[in-house]
Coordinates of N, CA, C and O in Angstrom, one line a residue:
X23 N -15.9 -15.2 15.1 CA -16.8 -16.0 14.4 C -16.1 -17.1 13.7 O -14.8 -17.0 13.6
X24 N -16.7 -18.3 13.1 CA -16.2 -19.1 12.7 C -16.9 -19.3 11.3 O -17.7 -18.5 10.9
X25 N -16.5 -20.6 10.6 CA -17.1 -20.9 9.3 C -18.4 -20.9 9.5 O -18.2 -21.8 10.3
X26 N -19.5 -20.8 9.5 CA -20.7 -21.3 9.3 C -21.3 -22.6 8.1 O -22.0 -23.5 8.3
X27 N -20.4 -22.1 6.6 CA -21.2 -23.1 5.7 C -20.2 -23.3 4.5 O -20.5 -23.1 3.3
X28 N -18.9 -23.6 4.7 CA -18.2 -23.5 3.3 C -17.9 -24.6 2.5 O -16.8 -25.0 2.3
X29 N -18.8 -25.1 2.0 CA -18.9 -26.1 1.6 C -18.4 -25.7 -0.1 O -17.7 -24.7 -0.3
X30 N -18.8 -26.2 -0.8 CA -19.0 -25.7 -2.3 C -19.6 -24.4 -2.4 O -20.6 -23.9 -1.8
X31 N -18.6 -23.7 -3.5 CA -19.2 -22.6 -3.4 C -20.7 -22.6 -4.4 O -20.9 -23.5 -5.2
X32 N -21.7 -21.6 -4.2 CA -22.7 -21.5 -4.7 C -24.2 -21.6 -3.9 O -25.3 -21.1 -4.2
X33 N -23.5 -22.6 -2.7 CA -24.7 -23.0 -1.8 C -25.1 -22.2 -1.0 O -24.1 -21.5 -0.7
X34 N -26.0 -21.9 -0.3 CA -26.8 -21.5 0.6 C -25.9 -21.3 1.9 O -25.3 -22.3 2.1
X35 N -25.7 -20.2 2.9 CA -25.1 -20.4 4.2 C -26.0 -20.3 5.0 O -27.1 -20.1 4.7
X36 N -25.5 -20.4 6.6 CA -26.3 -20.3 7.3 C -27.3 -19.1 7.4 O -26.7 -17.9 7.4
X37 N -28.8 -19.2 7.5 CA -29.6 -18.1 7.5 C -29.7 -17.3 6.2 O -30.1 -16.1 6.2
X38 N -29.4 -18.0 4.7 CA -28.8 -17.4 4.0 C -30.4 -17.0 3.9 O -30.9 -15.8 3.9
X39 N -31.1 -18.3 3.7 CA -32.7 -18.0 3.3 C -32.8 -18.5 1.5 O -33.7 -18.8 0.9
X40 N -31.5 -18.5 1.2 CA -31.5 -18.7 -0.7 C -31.3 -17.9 -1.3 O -30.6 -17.8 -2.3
X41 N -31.7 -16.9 -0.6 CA -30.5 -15.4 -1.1 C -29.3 -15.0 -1.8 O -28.5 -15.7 -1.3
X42 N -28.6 -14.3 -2.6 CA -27.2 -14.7 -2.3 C -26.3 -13.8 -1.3 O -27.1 -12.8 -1.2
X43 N -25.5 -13.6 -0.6 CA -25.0 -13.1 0.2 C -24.0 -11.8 -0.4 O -23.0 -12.0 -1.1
X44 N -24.2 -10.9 -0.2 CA -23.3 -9.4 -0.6 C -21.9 -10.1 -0.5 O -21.5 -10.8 0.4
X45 N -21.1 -9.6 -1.6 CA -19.2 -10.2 -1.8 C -18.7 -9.0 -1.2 O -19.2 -7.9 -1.6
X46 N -17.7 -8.9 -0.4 CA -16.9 -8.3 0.2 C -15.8 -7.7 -0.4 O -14.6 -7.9 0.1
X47 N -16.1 -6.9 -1.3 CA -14.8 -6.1 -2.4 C -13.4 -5.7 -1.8 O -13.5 -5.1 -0.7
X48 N -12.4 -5.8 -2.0 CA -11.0 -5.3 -1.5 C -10.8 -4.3 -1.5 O -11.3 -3.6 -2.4
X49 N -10.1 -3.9 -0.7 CA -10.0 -2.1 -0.8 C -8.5 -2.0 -1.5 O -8.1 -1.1 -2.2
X50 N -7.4 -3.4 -1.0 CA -6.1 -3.0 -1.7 C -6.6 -3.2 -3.5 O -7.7 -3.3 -4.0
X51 N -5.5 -3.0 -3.8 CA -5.3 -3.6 -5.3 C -5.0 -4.9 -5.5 O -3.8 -5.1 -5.9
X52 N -6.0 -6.3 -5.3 CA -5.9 -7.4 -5.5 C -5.8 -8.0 -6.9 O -5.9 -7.3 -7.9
X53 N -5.7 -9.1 -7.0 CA -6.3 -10.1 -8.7 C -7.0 -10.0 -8.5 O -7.7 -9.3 -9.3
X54 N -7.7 -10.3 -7.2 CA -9.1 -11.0 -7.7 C -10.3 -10.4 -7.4 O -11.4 -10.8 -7.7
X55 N -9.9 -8.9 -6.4 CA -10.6 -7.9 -6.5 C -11.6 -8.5 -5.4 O -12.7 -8.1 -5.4
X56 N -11.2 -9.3 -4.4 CA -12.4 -9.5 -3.3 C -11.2 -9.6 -2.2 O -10.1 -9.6 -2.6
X57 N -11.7 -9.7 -0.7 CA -11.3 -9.4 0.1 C -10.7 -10.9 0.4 O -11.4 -11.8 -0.1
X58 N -9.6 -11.4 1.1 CA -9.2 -12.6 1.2 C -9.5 -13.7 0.5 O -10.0 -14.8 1.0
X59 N -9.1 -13.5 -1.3 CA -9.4 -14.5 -2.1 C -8.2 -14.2 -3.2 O -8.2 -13.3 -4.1
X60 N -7.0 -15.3 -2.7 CA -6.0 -14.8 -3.5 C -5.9 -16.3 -4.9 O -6.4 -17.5 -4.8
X61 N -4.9 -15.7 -6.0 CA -4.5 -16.6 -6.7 C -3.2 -17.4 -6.1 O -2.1 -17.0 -5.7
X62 N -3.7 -18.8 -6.1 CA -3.3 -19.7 -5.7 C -1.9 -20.2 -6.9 O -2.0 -21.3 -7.2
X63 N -0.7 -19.6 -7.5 CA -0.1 -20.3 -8.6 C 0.2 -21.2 -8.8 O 0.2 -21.6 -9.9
X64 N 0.5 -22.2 -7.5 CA 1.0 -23.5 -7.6 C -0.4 -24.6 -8.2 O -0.3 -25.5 -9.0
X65 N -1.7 -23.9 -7.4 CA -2.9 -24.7 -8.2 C -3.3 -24.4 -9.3 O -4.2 -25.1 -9.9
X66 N -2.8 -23.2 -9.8 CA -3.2 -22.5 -11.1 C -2.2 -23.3 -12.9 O -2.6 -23.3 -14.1
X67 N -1.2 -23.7 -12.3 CA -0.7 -24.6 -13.1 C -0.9 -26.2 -13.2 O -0.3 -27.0 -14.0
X68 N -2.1 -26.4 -11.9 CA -1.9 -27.7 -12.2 C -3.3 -28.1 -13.0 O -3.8 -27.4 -13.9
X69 N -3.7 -29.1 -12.8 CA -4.8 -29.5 -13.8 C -6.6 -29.6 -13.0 O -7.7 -30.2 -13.3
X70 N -6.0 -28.8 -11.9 CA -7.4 -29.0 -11.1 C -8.6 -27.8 -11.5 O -9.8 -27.7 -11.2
X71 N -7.9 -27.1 -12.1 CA -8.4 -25.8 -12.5 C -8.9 -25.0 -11.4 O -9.8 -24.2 -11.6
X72 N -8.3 -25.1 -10.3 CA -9.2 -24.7 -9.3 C -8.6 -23.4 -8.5 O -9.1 -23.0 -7.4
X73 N -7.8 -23.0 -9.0 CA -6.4 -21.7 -9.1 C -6.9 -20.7 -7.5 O -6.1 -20.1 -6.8
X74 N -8.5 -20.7 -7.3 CA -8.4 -19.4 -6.1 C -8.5 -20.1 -5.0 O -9.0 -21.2 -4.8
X75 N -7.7 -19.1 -4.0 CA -7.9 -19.9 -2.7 C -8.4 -18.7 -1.8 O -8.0 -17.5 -1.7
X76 N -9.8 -19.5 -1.0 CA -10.5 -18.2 -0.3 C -9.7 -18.5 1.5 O -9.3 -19.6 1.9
X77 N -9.7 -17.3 2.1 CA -9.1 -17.3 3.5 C -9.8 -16.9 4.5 O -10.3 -15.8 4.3
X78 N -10.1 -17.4 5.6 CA -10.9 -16.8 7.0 C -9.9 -15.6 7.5 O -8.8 -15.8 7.2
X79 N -10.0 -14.6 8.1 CA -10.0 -13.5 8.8 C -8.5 -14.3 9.7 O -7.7 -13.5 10.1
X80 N -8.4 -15.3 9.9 CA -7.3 -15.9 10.4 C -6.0 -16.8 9.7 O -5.2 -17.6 10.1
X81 N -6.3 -16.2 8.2 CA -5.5 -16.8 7.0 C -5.7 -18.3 6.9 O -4.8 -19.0 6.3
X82 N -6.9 -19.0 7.7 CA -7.2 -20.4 7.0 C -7.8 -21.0 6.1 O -8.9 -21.2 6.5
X83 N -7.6 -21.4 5.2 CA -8.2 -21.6 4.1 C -9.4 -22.4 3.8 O -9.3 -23.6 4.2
X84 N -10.7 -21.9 3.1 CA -11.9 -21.7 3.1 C -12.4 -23.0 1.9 O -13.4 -23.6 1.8
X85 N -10.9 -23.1 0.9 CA -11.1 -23.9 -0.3 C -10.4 -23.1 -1.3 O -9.9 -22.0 -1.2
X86 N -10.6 -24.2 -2.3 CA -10.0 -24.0 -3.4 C -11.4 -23.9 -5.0 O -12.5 -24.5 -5.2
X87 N -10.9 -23.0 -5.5 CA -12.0 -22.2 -6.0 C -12.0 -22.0 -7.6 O -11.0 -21.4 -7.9
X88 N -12.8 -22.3 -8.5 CA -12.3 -22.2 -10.2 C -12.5 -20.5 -10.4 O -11.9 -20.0 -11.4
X89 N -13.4 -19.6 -9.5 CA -13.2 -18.3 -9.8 C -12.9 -17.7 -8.3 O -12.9 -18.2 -7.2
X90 N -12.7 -16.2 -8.8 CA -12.6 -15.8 -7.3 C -14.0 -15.5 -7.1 O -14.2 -15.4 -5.9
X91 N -14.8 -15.2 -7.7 CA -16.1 -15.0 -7.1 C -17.0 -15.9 -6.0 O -17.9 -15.6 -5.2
X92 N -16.3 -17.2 -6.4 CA -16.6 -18.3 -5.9 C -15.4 -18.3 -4.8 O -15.5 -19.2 -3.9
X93 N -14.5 -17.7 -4.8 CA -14.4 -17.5 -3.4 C -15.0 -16.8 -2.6 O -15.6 -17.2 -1.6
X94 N -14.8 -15.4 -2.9 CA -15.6 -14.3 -2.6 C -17.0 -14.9 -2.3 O -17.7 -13.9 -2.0
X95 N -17.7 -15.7 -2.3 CA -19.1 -16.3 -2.0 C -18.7 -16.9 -0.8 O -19.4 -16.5 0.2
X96 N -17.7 -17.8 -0.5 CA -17.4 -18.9 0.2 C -16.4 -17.8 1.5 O -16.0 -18.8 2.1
X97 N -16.0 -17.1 1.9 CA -15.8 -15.7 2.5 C -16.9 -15.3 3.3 O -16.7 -15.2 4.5
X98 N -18.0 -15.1 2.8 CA -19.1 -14.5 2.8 C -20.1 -15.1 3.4 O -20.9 -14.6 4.2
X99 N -20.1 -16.2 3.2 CA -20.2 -17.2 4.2 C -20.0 -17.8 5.0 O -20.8 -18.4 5.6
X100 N -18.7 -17.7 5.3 CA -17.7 -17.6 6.6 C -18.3 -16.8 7.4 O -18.7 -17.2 8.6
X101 N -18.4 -15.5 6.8 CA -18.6 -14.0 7.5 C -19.9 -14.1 8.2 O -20.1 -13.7 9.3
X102 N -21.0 -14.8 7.4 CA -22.7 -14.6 7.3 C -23.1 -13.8 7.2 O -22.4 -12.9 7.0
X103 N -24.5 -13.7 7.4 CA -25.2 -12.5 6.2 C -24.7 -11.1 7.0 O -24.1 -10.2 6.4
X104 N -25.1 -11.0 8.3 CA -24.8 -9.7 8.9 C -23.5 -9.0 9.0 O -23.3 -7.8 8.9
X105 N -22.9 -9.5 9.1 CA -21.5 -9.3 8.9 C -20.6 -8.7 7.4 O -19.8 -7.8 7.1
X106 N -21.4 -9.9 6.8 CA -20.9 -9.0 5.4 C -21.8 -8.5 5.0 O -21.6 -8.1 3.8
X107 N -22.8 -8.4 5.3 CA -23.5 -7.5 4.5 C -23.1 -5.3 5.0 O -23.3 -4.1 4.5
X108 N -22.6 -6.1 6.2 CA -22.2 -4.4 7.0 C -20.7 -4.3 6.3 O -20.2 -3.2 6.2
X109 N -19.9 -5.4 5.8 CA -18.3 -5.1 5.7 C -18.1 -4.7 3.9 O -17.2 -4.1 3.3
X110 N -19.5 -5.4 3.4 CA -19.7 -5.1 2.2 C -20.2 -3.1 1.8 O -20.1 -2.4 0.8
X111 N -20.5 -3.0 2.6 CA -21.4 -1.6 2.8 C -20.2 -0.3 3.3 O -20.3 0.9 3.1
X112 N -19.3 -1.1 4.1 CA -18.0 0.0 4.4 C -17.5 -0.2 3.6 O -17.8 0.8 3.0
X113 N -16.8 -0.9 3.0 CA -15.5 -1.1 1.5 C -16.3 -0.2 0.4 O -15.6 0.7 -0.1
X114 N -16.8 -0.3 0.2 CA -18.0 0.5 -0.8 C -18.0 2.2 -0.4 O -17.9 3.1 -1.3
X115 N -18.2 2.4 1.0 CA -18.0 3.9 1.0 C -16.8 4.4 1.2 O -16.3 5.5 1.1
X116 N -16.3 3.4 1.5 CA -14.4 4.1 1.5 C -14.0 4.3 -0.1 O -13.4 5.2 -0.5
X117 N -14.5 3.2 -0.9 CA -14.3 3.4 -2.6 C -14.9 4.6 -2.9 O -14.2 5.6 -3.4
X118 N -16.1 4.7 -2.6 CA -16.6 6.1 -3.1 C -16.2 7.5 -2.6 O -16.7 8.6 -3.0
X119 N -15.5 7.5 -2.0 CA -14.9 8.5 -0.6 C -13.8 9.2 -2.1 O -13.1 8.6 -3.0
X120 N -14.0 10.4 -1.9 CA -13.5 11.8 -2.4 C -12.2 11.7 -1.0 O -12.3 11.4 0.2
X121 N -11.2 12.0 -1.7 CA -9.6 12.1 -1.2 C -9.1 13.4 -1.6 O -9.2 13.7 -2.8
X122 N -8.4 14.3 -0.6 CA -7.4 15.1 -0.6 C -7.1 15.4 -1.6 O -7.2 14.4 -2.4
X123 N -6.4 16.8 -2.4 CA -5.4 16.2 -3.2 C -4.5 17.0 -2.7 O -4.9 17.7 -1.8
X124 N -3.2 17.1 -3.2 CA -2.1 18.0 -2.9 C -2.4 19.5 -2.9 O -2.0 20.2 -1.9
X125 N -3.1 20.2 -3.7 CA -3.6 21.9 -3.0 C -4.0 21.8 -2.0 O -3.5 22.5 -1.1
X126 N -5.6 20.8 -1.6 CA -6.4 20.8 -0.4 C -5.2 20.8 0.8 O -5.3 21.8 1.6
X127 N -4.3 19.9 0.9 CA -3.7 19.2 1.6 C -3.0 20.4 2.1 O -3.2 20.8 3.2
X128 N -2.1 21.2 1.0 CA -0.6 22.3 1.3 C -2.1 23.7 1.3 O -1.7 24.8 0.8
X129 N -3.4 23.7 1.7 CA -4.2 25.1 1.8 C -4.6 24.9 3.3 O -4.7 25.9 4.1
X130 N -4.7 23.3 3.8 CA -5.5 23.3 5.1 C -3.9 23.4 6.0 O -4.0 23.8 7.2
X131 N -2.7 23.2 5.5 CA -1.4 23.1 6.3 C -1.4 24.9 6.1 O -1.9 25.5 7.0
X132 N -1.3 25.3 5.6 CA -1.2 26.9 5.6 C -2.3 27.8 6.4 O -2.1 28.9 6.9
X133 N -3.1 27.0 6.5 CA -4.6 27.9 7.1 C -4.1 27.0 8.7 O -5.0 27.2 9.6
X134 N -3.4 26.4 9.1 CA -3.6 25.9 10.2 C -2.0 26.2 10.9 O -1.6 25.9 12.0
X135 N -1.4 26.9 9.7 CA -0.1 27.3 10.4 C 1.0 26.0 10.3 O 2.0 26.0 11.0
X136 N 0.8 25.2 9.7 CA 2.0 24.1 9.6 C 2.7 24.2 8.8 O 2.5 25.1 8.0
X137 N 3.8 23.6 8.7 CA 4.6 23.6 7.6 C 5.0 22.3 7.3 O 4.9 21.6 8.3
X138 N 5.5 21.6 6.2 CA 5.3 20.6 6.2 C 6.8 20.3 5.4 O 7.1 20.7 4.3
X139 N 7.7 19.6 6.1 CA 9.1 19.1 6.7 C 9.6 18.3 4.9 O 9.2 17.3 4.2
X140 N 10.3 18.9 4.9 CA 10.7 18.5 3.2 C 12.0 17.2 3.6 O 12.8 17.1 4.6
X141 N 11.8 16.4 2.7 CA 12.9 15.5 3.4 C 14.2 15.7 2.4 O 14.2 16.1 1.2
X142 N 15.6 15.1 3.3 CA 16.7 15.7 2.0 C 17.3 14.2 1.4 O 18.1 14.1 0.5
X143 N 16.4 12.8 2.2 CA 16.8 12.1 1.2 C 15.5 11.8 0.4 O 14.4 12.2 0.4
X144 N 16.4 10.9 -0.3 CA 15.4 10.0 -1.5 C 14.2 9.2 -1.1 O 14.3 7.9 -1.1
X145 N 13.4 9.6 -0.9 CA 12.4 8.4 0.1 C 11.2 8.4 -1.1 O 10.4 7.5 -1.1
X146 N 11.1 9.6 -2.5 CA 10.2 9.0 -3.2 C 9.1 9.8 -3.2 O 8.3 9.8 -4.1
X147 N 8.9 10.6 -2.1 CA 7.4 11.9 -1.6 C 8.5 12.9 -1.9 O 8.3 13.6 -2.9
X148 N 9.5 13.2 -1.1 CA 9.9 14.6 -0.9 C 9.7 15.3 0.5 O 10.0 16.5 0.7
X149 N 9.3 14.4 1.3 CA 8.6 15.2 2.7 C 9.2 13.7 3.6 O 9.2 12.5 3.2
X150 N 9.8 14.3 5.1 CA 10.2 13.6 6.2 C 8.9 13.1 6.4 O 7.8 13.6 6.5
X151 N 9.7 11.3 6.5 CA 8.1 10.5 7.1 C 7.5 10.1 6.3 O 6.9 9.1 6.5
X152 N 7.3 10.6 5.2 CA 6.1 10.0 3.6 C 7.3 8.7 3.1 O 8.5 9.0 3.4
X153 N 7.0 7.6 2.5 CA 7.5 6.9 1.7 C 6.5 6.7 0.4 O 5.3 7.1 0.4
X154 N 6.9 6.0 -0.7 CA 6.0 5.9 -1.8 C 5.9 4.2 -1.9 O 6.9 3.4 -1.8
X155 N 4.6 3.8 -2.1 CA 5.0 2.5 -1.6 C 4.9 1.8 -3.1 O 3.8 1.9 -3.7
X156 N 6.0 0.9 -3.6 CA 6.8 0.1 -4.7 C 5.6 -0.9 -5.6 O 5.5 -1.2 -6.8
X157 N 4.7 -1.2 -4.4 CA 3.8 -2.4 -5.3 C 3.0 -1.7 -6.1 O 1.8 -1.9 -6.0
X158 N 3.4 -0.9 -6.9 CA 2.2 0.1 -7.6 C 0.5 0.6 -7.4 O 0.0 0.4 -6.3
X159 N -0.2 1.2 -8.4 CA -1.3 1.6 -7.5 C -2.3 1.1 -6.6 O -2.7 0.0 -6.8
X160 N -2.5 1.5 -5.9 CA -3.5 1.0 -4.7 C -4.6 2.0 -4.3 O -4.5 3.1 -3.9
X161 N -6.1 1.2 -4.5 CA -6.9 2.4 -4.3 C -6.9 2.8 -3.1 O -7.9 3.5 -2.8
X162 N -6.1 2.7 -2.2 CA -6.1 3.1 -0.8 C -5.1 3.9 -0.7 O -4.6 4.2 0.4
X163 N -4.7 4.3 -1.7 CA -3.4 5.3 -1.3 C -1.6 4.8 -1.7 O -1.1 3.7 -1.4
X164 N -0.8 5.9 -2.6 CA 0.2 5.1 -2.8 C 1.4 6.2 -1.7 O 2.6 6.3 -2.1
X165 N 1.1 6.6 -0.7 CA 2.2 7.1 -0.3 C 1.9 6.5 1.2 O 0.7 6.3 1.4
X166 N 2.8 6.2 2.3 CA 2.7 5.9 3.7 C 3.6 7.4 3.9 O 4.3 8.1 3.3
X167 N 2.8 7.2 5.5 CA 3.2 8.1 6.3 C 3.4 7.4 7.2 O 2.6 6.5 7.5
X168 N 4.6 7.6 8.0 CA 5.4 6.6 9.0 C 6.4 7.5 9.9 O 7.2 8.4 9.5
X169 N 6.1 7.1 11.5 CA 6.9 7.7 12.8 C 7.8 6.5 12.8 O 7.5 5.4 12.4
X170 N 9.0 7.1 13.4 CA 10.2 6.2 14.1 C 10.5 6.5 15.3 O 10.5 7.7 15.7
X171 N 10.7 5.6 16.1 CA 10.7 5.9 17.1 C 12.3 5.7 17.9 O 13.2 5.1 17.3
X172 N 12.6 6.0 19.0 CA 14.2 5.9 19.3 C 14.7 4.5 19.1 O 15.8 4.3 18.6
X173 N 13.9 3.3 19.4 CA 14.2 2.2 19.6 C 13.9 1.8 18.3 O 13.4 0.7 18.2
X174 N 14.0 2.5 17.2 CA 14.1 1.9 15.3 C 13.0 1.2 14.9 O 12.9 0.6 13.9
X175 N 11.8 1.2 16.1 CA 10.7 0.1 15.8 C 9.8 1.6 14.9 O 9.8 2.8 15.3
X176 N 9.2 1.2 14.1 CA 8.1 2.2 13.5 C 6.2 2.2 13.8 O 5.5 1.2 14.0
X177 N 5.9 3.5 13.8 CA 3.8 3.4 13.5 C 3.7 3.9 12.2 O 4.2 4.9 11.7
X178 N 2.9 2.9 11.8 CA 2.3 3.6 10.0 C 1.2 4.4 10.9 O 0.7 4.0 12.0
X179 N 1.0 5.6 10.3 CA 0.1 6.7 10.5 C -1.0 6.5 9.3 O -2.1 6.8 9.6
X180 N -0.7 6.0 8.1 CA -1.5 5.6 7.9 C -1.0 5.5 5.6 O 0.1 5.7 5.0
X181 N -2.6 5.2 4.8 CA -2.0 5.2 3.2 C -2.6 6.7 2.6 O -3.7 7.0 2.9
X182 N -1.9 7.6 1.9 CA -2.9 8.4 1.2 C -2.4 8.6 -0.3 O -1.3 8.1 -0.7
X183 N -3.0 9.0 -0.9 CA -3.2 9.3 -2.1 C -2.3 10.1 -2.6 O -1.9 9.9 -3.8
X184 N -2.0 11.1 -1.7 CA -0.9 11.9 -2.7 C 0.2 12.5 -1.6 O -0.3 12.4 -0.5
X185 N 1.0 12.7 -1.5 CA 2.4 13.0 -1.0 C 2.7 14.1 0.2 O 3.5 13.9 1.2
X186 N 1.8 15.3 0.0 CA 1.3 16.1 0.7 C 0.2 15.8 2.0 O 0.2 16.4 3.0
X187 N -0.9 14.7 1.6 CA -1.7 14.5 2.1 C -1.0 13.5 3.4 O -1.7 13.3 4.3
X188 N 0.2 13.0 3.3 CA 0.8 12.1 3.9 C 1.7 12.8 4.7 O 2.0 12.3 5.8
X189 N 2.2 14.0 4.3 CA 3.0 14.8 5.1 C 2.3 15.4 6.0 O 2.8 15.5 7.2
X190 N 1.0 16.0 5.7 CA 0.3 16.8 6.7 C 0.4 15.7 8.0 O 1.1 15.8 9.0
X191 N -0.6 14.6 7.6 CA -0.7 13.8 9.0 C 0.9 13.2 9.8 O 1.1 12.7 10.9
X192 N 1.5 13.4 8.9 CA 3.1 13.5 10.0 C 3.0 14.6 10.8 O 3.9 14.9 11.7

């Protein structure tokens, strides 16, 4: 897909009808709390006041924005209604989504016969394969679970929440 209508934020997109268009919430831990709408610093000190910069799905930029909501609009419009109105509707049930915790995690590895591989360096979990990841909380999870493979190239397996929950899926 491409832009459809990014003009100033606020306006109408294609098919909008005058509506406003559902914002597309982040699942990392952003500023600005919408999905491809970061703070811009170098315009944030100048005198444009116009500090957010919104991004297409291909990191091109959408504009320059006085809030991020008004990016998060201008996104969304990129996206058009169908689109975000379905991408707005998944980010939302993954936020609401009940996660593991470390009992669930070390009850379903016991009832399934696993054991779950303690690591002997410092990686931060305690468990081969978990790392704890440095940029602080993230509602998606602060530990990776990660394969290596002979040739040193790695697969994230994926983010979870607690340390255990990361070990199992190793």
């Amino acid at each position: 897909r491409g832009p459809s209508d990014v003009g100033t934020a606020g306006g109408g997109g294609e098919g909008s009808g005058g509506a406003a268009l559902p914002l597309v919430r982040s699942l990392w831990h952003s500023q600005s709390g919408y999905k491809n709408v970061v703070f811009d610093s170098k315009m944030g000190l100048s005198k444009s006041k116009r500090p957010w910069r919104a991004l297409d799905d291909h990191k091109h930029s959408l504009g320059q924005f006085a809030t991020a909501k008004e990016g998060a609009e201008a996104y969304s419009r990129w996206l058009g209604r169908e689109l975000s109105t379905r991408m707005a509707a998944a980010v939302e049930s993954v936020r609401e989504h009940s996660f593991m915790t470390a009992e669930d995690a070390m009850r379903l590895a016991a009832s399934e016969g696993l054991t779950l591989q303690r690591s002997t360096r410092s990686n931060g979990s305690g468990f081969r394969g978990v790392f704890k990841v440095r940029h602080g909380a993230c509602r998606f999870g602060t530990f990776v679970a990660r394969m290596w493979k002979k040739d040193r190239s790695s697969t994230t397996l994926g983010r979870f929440h607690t340390a255990e929950e990361a070990a199992l899926a190793w």
